[in-house]
């Protein structure tokens, strides 16, 4: 998601934001460290989801199901990634929408072909 220097500065910025956020809600230093580690994990897992072309909702579902990460956490990290990588996510979201349209079109075509084949079979049986 960009060159290494911008990625490093982005990670530092995100970590700082989340440390401040979690500092408000957590008292023990160990909790803050765990929160920071969770953020790194969620960030990494979101990038993996993106490699599999999952959209935000699919990613939230996958991380909840397979990593036991609350959707609100995934959503928050995803939003921060979107803020820092606007161009990437604009293109990515457009590509996801196009893939969904293509998948829906293929399903419609398959349904029409199946219906046509079933109709032809019933016509052949009658004649």
Short mmCIF file of N, CA and C in Angstrom, two decimals:
data_model
loop_
_atom_site.label_atom_id
_atom_site.label_comp_id
_atom_site.label_asym_id
_atom_site.label_seq_id
_atom_site.Cartn_x
_atom_site.Cartn_y
_atom_site.Cartn_z
N UNK A 1 0.83 -1.19 0.00
CA UNK A 1 0.00 0.00 0.00
C UNK A 1 0.87 1.25 0.00
N UNK A 2 1.78 1.36 -0.93
CA UNK A 2 2.64 2.51 -0.99
C UNK A 2 4.07 2.11 -0.75
N UNK A 3 4.99 3.12 -0.81
CA UNK A 3 6.38 2.78 -0.59
C UNK A 3 6.64 2.57 0.89
N UNK A 4 7.83 2.06 1.22
CA UNK A 4 8.11 1.67 2.59
C UNK A 4 8.17 2.85 3.55
N UNK A 5 8.66 4.01 3.09
CA UNK A 5 8.73 5.17 3.99
C UNK A 5 7.35 5.69 4.33
N UNK A 6 6.46 5.75 3.33
CA UNK A 6 5.10 6.21 3.63
C UNK A 6 4.35 5.17 4.45
N UNK A 7 4.62 3.89 4.21
CA UNK A 7 4.00 2.83 5.00
C UNK A 7 4.44 2.92 6.45
N UNK A 8 5.74 3.15 6.66
CA UNK A 8 6.25 3.25 8.03
C UNK A 8 5.66 4.45 8.75
N UNK A 9 5.58 5.59 8.07
CA UNK A 9 5.00 6.77 8.72
C UNK A 9 3.52 6.57 8.97
N UNK A 10 2.86 5.89 8.04
CA UNK A 10 1.44 5.60 8.23
C UNK A 10 1.24 4.70 9.44
N UNK A 11 2.05 3.65 9.56
CA UNK A 11 1.91 2.73 10.69
C UNK A 11 2.14 3.48 12.00
N UNK A 12 3.14 4.34 12.03
CA UNK A 12 3.39 5.12 13.25
C UNK A 12 2.19 6.01 13.58
N UNK A 13 1.62 6.65 12.56
CA UNK A 13 0.48 7.54 12.77
C UNK A 13 -0.72 6.76 13.29
N UNK A 14 -1.00 5.63 12.65
CA UNK A 14 -2.14 4.82 13.08
C UNK A 14 -1.93 4.32 14.50
N UNK A 15 -0.72 3.86 14.77
CA UNK A 15 -0.43 3.36 16.12
C UNK A 15 -0.61 4.46 17.15
N UNK A 16 -0.13 5.64 16.85
CA UNK A 16 -0.28 6.75 17.77
C UNK A 16 -1.75 7.06 18.02
N UNK A 17 -2.54 7.10 16.95
CA UNK A 17 -3.98 7.37 17.10
C UNK A 17 -4.64 6.32 17.97
N UNK A 18 -4.31 5.07 17.71
CA UNK A 18 -4.95 4.00 18.47
C UNK A 18 -4.42 3.90 19.89
N UNK A 19 -3.16 4.21 20.09
CA UNK A 19 -2.64 4.23 21.46
C UNK A 19 -3.40 5.28 22.27
N UNK A 20 -3.59 6.45 21.68
CA UNK A 20 -4.34 7.50 22.37
C UNK A 20 -5.77 7.05 22.63
N UNK A 21 -6.40 6.46 21.61
CA UNK A 21 -7.78 5.98 21.75
C UNK A 21 -7.89 4.93 22.86
N UNK A 22 -7.02 3.92 22.80
CA UNK A 22 -7.10 2.85 23.79
C UNK A 22 -6.61 3.30 25.16
N UNK A 23 -5.73 4.30 25.21
CA UNK A 23 -5.26 4.83 26.49
C UNK A 23 -6.44 5.37 27.30
N UNK A 24 -7.39 5.97 26.60
CA UNK A 24 -8.56 6.52 27.27
C UNK A 24 -9.39 5.42 27.92
N UNK A 25 -9.44 4.25 27.27
CA UNK A 25 -10.33 3.18 27.72
C UNK A 25 -9.65 2.08 28.52
N UNK A 26 -8.34 2.07 28.55
CA UNK A 26 -7.63 1.00 29.25
C UNK A 26 -6.67 1.61 30.26
N UNK A 27 -6.63 0.99 31.44
CA UNK A 27 -5.81 1.53 32.51
C UNK A 27 -4.41 0.94 32.57
N UNK A 28 -4.29 -0.35 32.37
CA UNK A 28 -3.00 -1.02 32.55
C UNK A 28 -2.13 -0.89 31.30
N UNK A 29 -0.81 -0.66 31.49
CA UNK A 29 0.09 -0.57 30.34
C UNK A 29 0.07 -1.83 29.47
N UNK A 30 -0.07 -2.99 30.11
CA UNK A 30 -0.11 -4.23 29.34
C UNK A 30 -1.30 -4.24 28.39
N UNK A 31 -2.41 -3.66 28.83
CA UNK A 31 -3.58 -3.59 27.96
C UNK A 31 -3.29 -2.73 26.74
N UNK A 32 -2.53 -1.66 26.93
CA UNK A 32 -2.19 -0.80 25.80
C UNK A 32 -1.29 -1.53 24.80
N UNK A 33 -0.36 -2.30 25.32
CA UNK A 33 0.51 -3.08 24.45
C UNK A 33 -0.31 -4.11 23.68
N UNK A 34 -1.21 -4.77 24.37
CA UNK A 34 -2.07 -5.76 23.70
C UNK A 34 -2.95 -5.09 22.65
N UNK A 35 -3.45 -3.90 22.95
CA UNK A 35 -4.27 -3.18 21.98
C UNK A 35 -3.45 -2.83 20.74
N UNK A 36 -2.23 -2.40 20.95
CA UNK A 36 -1.35 -2.08 19.83
C UNK A 36 -1.07 -3.32 18.98
N UNK A 37 -0.80 -4.43 19.64
CA UNK A 37 -0.57 -5.68 18.91
C UNK A 37 -1.82 -6.10 18.13
N UNK A 38 -2.99 -5.91 18.73
CA UNK A 38 -4.24 -6.22 18.05
C UNK A 38 -4.38 -5.38 16.79
N UNK A 39 -4.03 -4.11 16.89
CA UNK A 39 -4.14 -3.23 15.72
C UNK A 39 -3.21 -3.67 14.60
N UNK A 40 -1.98 -4.04 14.95
CA UNK A 40 -1.07 -4.55 13.93
C UNK A 40 -1.64 -5.82 13.29
N UNK A 41 -2.21 -6.69 14.12
CA UNK A 41 -2.78 -7.93 13.61
C UNK A 41 -3.95 -7.64 12.67
N UNK A 42 -4.84 -6.75 13.09
CA UNK A 42 -6.01 -6.42 12.27
C UNK A 42 -5.56 -5.78 10.95
N UNK A 43 -4.61 -4.87 11.02
CA UNK A 43 -4.08 -4.24 9.81
C UNK A 43 -3.55 -5.31 8.85
N UNK A 44 -2.75 -6.22 9.38
CA UNK A 44 -2.18 -7.29 8.56
C UNK A 44 -3.28 -8.17 7.96
N UNK A 45 -4.27 -8.53 8.77
CA UNK A 45 -5.35 -9.39 8.29
C UNK A 45 -6.22 -8.69 7.24
N UNK A 46 -6.41 -7.39 7.40
CA UNK A 46 -7.16 -6.64 6.38
C UNK A 46 -6.40 -6.68 5.06
N UNK A 47 -5.09 -6.52 5.11
CA UNK A 47 -4.30 -6.60 3.89
C UNK A 47 -4.42 -7.98 3.25
N UNK A 48 -4.48 -9.02 4.07
CA UNK A 48 -4.69 -10.38 3.53
C UNK A 48 -6.07 -10.48 2.88
N UNK A 49 -7.08 -9.92 3.52
CA UNK A 49 -8.43 -9.93 2.94
C UNK A 49 -8.44 -9.22 1.60
N UNK A 50 -7.72 -8.12 1.50
CA UNK A 50 -7.64 -7.38 0.25
C UNK A 50 -6.98 -8.24 -0.83
N UNK A 51 -5.99 -9.03 -0.45
CA UNK A 51 -5.35 -9.93 -1.42
C UNK A 51 -6.35 -10.94 -1.97
N UNK A 52 -7.36 -11.28 -1.17
CA UNK A 52 -8.41 -12.21 -1.61
C UNK A 52 -9.63 -11.48 -2.17
N UNK A 53 -9.47 -10.17 -2.43
CA UNK A 53 -10.51 -9.35 -3.05
C UNK A 53 -11.79 -9.27 -2.23
N UNK A 54 -11.68 -9.30 -0.91
CA UNK A 54 -12.86 -9.16 -0.06
C UNK A 54 -13.17 -7.68 0.12
N UNK A 55 -14.46 -7.35 0.17
CA UNK A 55 -14.83 -5.97 0.48
C UNK A 55 -14.85 -5.80 2.00
N UNK A 56 -15.15 -4.61 2.45
CA UNK A 56 -15.10 -4.30 3.88
C UNK A 56 -16.00 -5.23 4.68
N UNK A 57 -17.24 -5.43 4.24
CA UNK A 57 -18.19 -6.26 4.98
C UNK A 57 -17.73 -7.72 5.02
N UNK A 58 -17.24 -8.21 3.88
CA UNK A 58 -16.74 -9.59 3.83
C UNK A 58 -15.53 -9.75 4.74
N UNK A 59 -14.67 -8.75 4.78
CA UNK A 59 -13.50 -8.77 5.65
C UNK A 59 -13.92 -8.78 7.11
N UNK A 60 -14.89 -7.93 7.45
CA UNK A 60 -15.38 -7.89 8.84
C UNK A 60 -15.94 -9.26 9.24
N UNK A 61 -16.72 -9.87 8.36
CA UNK A 61 -17.29 -11.20 8.63
C UNK A 61 -16.19 -12.25 8.79
N UNK A 62 -15.22 -12.22 7.89
CA UNK A 62 -14.14 -13.21 7.92
C UNK A 62 -13.31 -13.09 9.19
N UNK A 63 -12.96 -11.86 9.57
CA UNK A 63 -12.14 -11.68 10.77
C UNK A 63 -12.92 -12.03 12.03
N UNK A 64 -14.21 -11.76 12.03
CA UNK A 64 -15.03 -12.14 13.18
C UNK A 64 -15.10 -13.67 13.29
N UNK A 65 -15.32 -14.32 12.18
CA UNK A 65 -15.49 -15.78 12.17
C UNK A 65 -14.18 -16.52 12.43
N UNK A 66 -13.11 -16.10 11.76
CA UNK A 66 -11.87 -16.87 11.80
C UNK A 66 -10.83 -16.37 12.80
N UNK A 67 -10.93 -15.10 13.20
CA UNK A 67 -9.93 -14.55 14.11
C UNK A 67 -10.55 -14.00 15.38
N UNK A 68 -11.88 -14.12 15.50
CA UNK A 68 -12.60 -13.64 16.68
C UNK A 68 -12.34 -12.16 16.96
N UNK A 69 -12.31 -11.37 15.89
CA UNK A 69 -12.10 -9.93 16.00
C UNK A 69 -13.44 -9.24 15.77
N UNK A 70 -13.80 -8.39 16.70
CA UNK A 70 -15.10 -7.71 16.61
C UNK A 70 -15.16 -6.85 15.34
N UNK A 71 -16.30 -6.88 14.67
CA UNK A 71 -16.44 -6.09 13.43
C UNK A 71 -16.16 -4.61 13.62
N UNK A 72 -16.49 -4.06 14.77
CA UNK A 72 -16.26 -2.63 14.99
C UNK A 72 -14.76 -2.31 14.94
N UNK A 73 -13.93 -3.23 15.40
CA UNK A 73 -12.48 -3.01 15.36
C UNK A 73 -12.00 -3.07 13.92
N UNK A 74 -12.44 -4.09 13.19
CA UNK A 74 -12.05 -4.21 11.78
C UNK A 74 -12.51 -2.99 11.00
N UNK A 75 -13.74 -2.57 11.24
CA UNK A 75 -14.29 -1.42 10.53
C UNK A 75 -13.49 -0.15 10.82
N UNK A 76 -13.11 0.04 12.06
CA UNK A 76 -12.35 1.23 12.45
C UNK A 76 -10.98 1.25 11.77
N UNK A 77 -10.29 0.12 11.81
CA UNK A 77 -8.97 0.06 11.17
C UNK A 77 -9.12 0.23 9.66
N UNK A 78 -10.14 -0.39 9.08
CA UNK A 78 -10.37 -0.27 7.62
C UNK A 78 -10.58 1.20 7.25
N UNK A 79 -11.39 1.92 8.05
CA UNK A 79 -11.66 3.34 7.77
C UNK A 79 -10.37 4.15 7.82
N UNK A 80 -9.51 3.85 8.79
CA UNK A 80 -8.23 4.58 8.88
C UNK A 80 -7.35 4.27 7.67
N UNK A 81 -7.35 3.02 7.25
CA UNK A 81 -6.59 2.66 6.05
C UNK A 81 -7.13 3.40 4.83
N UNK A 82 -8.46 3.51 4.74
CA UNK A 82 -9.07 4.24 3.62
C UNK A 82 -8.67 5.71 3.63
N UNK A 83 -8.61 6.31 4.82
CA UNK A 83 -8.23 7.72 4.92
C UNK A 83 -6.80 7.94 4.42
N UNK A 84 -5.92 7.01 4.78
CA UNK A 84 -4.51 7.17 4.44
C UNK A 84 -4.17 6.71 3.02
N UNK A 85 -5.05 5.94 2.41
CA UNK A 85 -4.79 5.38 1.08
C UNK A 85 -5.99 5.59 0.18
N UNK A 86 -6.42 6.85 0.05
CA UNK A 86 -7.65 7.17 -0.67
C UNK A 86 -7.65 6.64 -2.10
N UNK A 87 -6.60 6.91 -2.84
CA UNK A 87 -6.56 6.49 -4.25
C UNK A 87 -6.65 4.97 -4.38
N UNK A 88 -5.90 4.27 -3.53
CA UNK A 88 -5.93 2.81 -3.58
C UNK A 88 -7.34 2.30 -3.34
N UNK A 89 -7.98 2.78 -2.29
CA UNK A 89 -9.30 2.26 -1.94
C UNK A 89 -10.38 2.68 -2.93
N UNK A 90 -10.24 3.85 -3.54
CA UNK A 90 -11.20 4.23 -4.58
C UNK A 90 -11.14 3.23 -5.73
N UNK A 91 -9.93 2.90 -6.15
CA UNK A 91 -9.76 1.91 -7.22
C UNK A 91 -10.21 0.53 -6.77
N UNK A 92 -9.81 0.16 -5.55
CA UNK A 92 -10.15 -1.17 -5.03
C UNK A 92 -11.66 -1.34 -4.91
N UNK A 93 -12.34 -0.35 -4.35
CA UNK A 93 -13.80 -0.44 -4.20
C UNK A 93 -14.50 -0.49 -5.55
N UNK A 94 -13.98 0.27 -6.51
CA UNK A 94 -14.54 0.23 -7.87
C UNK A 94 -14.37 -1.17 -8.47
N UNK A 95 -13.18 -1.74 -8.30
CA UNK A 95 -12.92 -3.08 -8.82
C UNK A 95 -13.83 -4.12 -8.15
N UNK A 96 -14.03 -3.99 -6.84
CA UNK A 96 -14.92 -4.92 -6.12
C UNK A 96 -16.34 -4.81 -6.66
N UNK A 97 -16.80 -3.59 -6.89
CA UNK A 97 -18.16 -3.40 -7.42
C UNK A 97 -18.28 -4.02 -8.81
N UNK A 98 -17.26 -3.84 -9.63
CA UNK A 98 -17.28 -4.42 -10.97
C UNK A 98 -17.28 -5.95 -10.91
N UNK A 99 -16.50 -6.52 -9.99
CA UNK A 99 -16.49 -7.98 -9.84
C UNK A 99 -17.86 -8.48 -9.40
N UNK A 100 -18.52 -7.75 -8.50
CA UNK A 100 -19.86 -8.15 -8.06
C UNK A 100 -20.85 -8.11 -9.21
N UNK A 101 -20.77 -7.08 -10.03
CA UNK A 101 -21.67 -6.97 -11.19
C UNK A 101 -21.42 -8.13 -12.16
N UNK A 102 -20.15 -8.44 -12.40
CA UNK A 102 -19.81 -9.56 -13.28
C UNK A 102 -20.34 -10.88 -12.72
N UNK A 103 -20.20 -11.08 -11.41
CA UNK A 103 -20.68 -12.32 -10.79
C UNK A 103 -22.19 -12.43 -10.91
N UNK A 104 -22.89 -11.32 -10.66
CA UNK A 104 -24.35 -11.33 -10.79
C UNK A 104 -24.78 -11.61 -12.23
N UNK A 105 -24.08 -11.03 -13.18
CA UNK A 105 -24.39 -11.27 -14.59
C UNK A 105 -24.18 -12.73 -14.95
N UNK A 106 -23.08 -13.31 -14.48
CA UNK A 106 -22.82 -14.73 -14.75
C UNK A 106 -23.89 -15.61 -14.14
N UNK A 107 -24.36 -15.28 -12.93
CA UNK A 107 -25.43 -16.06 -12.30
C UNK A 107 -26.71 -15.98 -13.13
N UNK A 108 -27.03 -14.80 -13.62
CA UNK A 108 -28.23 -14.65 -14.45
C UNK A 108 -28.12 -15.46 -15.74
N UNK A 109 -26.95 -15.41 -16.36
CA UNK A 109 -26.74 -16.18 -17.59
C UNK A 109 -26.86 -17.67 -17.33
N UNK A 110 -26.25 -18.14 -16.23
CA UNK A 110 -26.33 -19.56 -15.89
C UNK A 110 -27.77 -19.97 -15.62
N UNK A 111 -28.52 -19.12 -14.94
CA UNK A 111 -29.93 -19.41 -14.67
C UNK A 111 -30.73 -19.49 -15.97
N UNK A 112 -30.49 -18.54 -16.86
CA UNK A 112 -31.21 -18.54 -18.14
C UNK A 112 -30.88 -19.79 -18.95
N UNK A 113 -29.60 -20.18 -18.95
CA UNK A 113 -29.20 -21.38 -19.68
C UNK A 113 -29.84 -22.63 -19.08
N UNK A 114 -29.87 -22.70 -17.75
CA UNK A 114 -30.49 -23.85 -17.08
C UNK A 114 -31.98 -23.91 -17.39
N UNK A 115 -32.64 -22.75 -17.36
CA UNK A 115 -34.08 -22.70 -17.67
C UNK A 115 -34.33 -23.09 -19.13
N UNK A 116 -33.47 -22.63 -20.03
CA UNK A 116 -33.62 -22.97 -21.44
C UNK A 116 -33.41 -24.47 -21.66
N UNK A 117 -32.42 -25.04 -20.97
CA UNK A 117 -32.16 -26.48 -21.10
C UNK A 117 -33.33 -27.28 -20.55
N UNK A 118 -33.89 -26.84 -19.41
CA UNK A 118 -35.03 -27.54 -18.81
C UNK A 118 -36.24 -27.44 -19.73
N UNK A 119 -36.44 -26.28 -20.32
CA UNK A 119 -37.57 -26.09 -21.24
C UNK A 119 -37.42 -26.97 -22.48
N UNK A 120 -36.21 -27.05 -23.00
CA UNK A 120 -35.95 -27.89 -24.18
C UNK A 120 -36.19 -29.35 -23.85
N UNK A 121 -35.77 -29.78 -22.66
CA UNK A 121 -35.96 -31.17 -22.24
C UNK A 121 -37.45 -31.50 -22.13
N UNK A 122 -38.22 -30.58 -21.54
CA UNK A 122 -39.66 -30.84 -21.40
C UNK A 122 -40.36 -30.80 -22.76
N UNK A 123 -39.89 -29.96 -23.67
CA UNK A 123 -40.45 -29.92 -25.03
C UNK A 123 -40.16 -31.22 -25.77
N UNK A 124 -38.93 -31.74 -25.58
CA UNK A 124 -38.55 -32.99 -26.24
C UNK A 124 -39.38 -34.17 -25.72
N UNK A 125 -39.69 -34.15 -24.43
CA UNK A 125 -40.47 -35.24 -23.83
C UNK A 125 -41.92 -35.20 -24.32
N UNK A 126 -42.45 -34.01 -24.56
CA UNK A 126 -43.83 -33.87 -25.03
C UNK A 126 -43.96 -34.25 -26.50
N UNK A 127 -42.94 -34.00 -27.28
CA UNK A 127 -43.04 -34.20 -28.73
C UNK A 127 -42.62 -35.54 -29.18
#
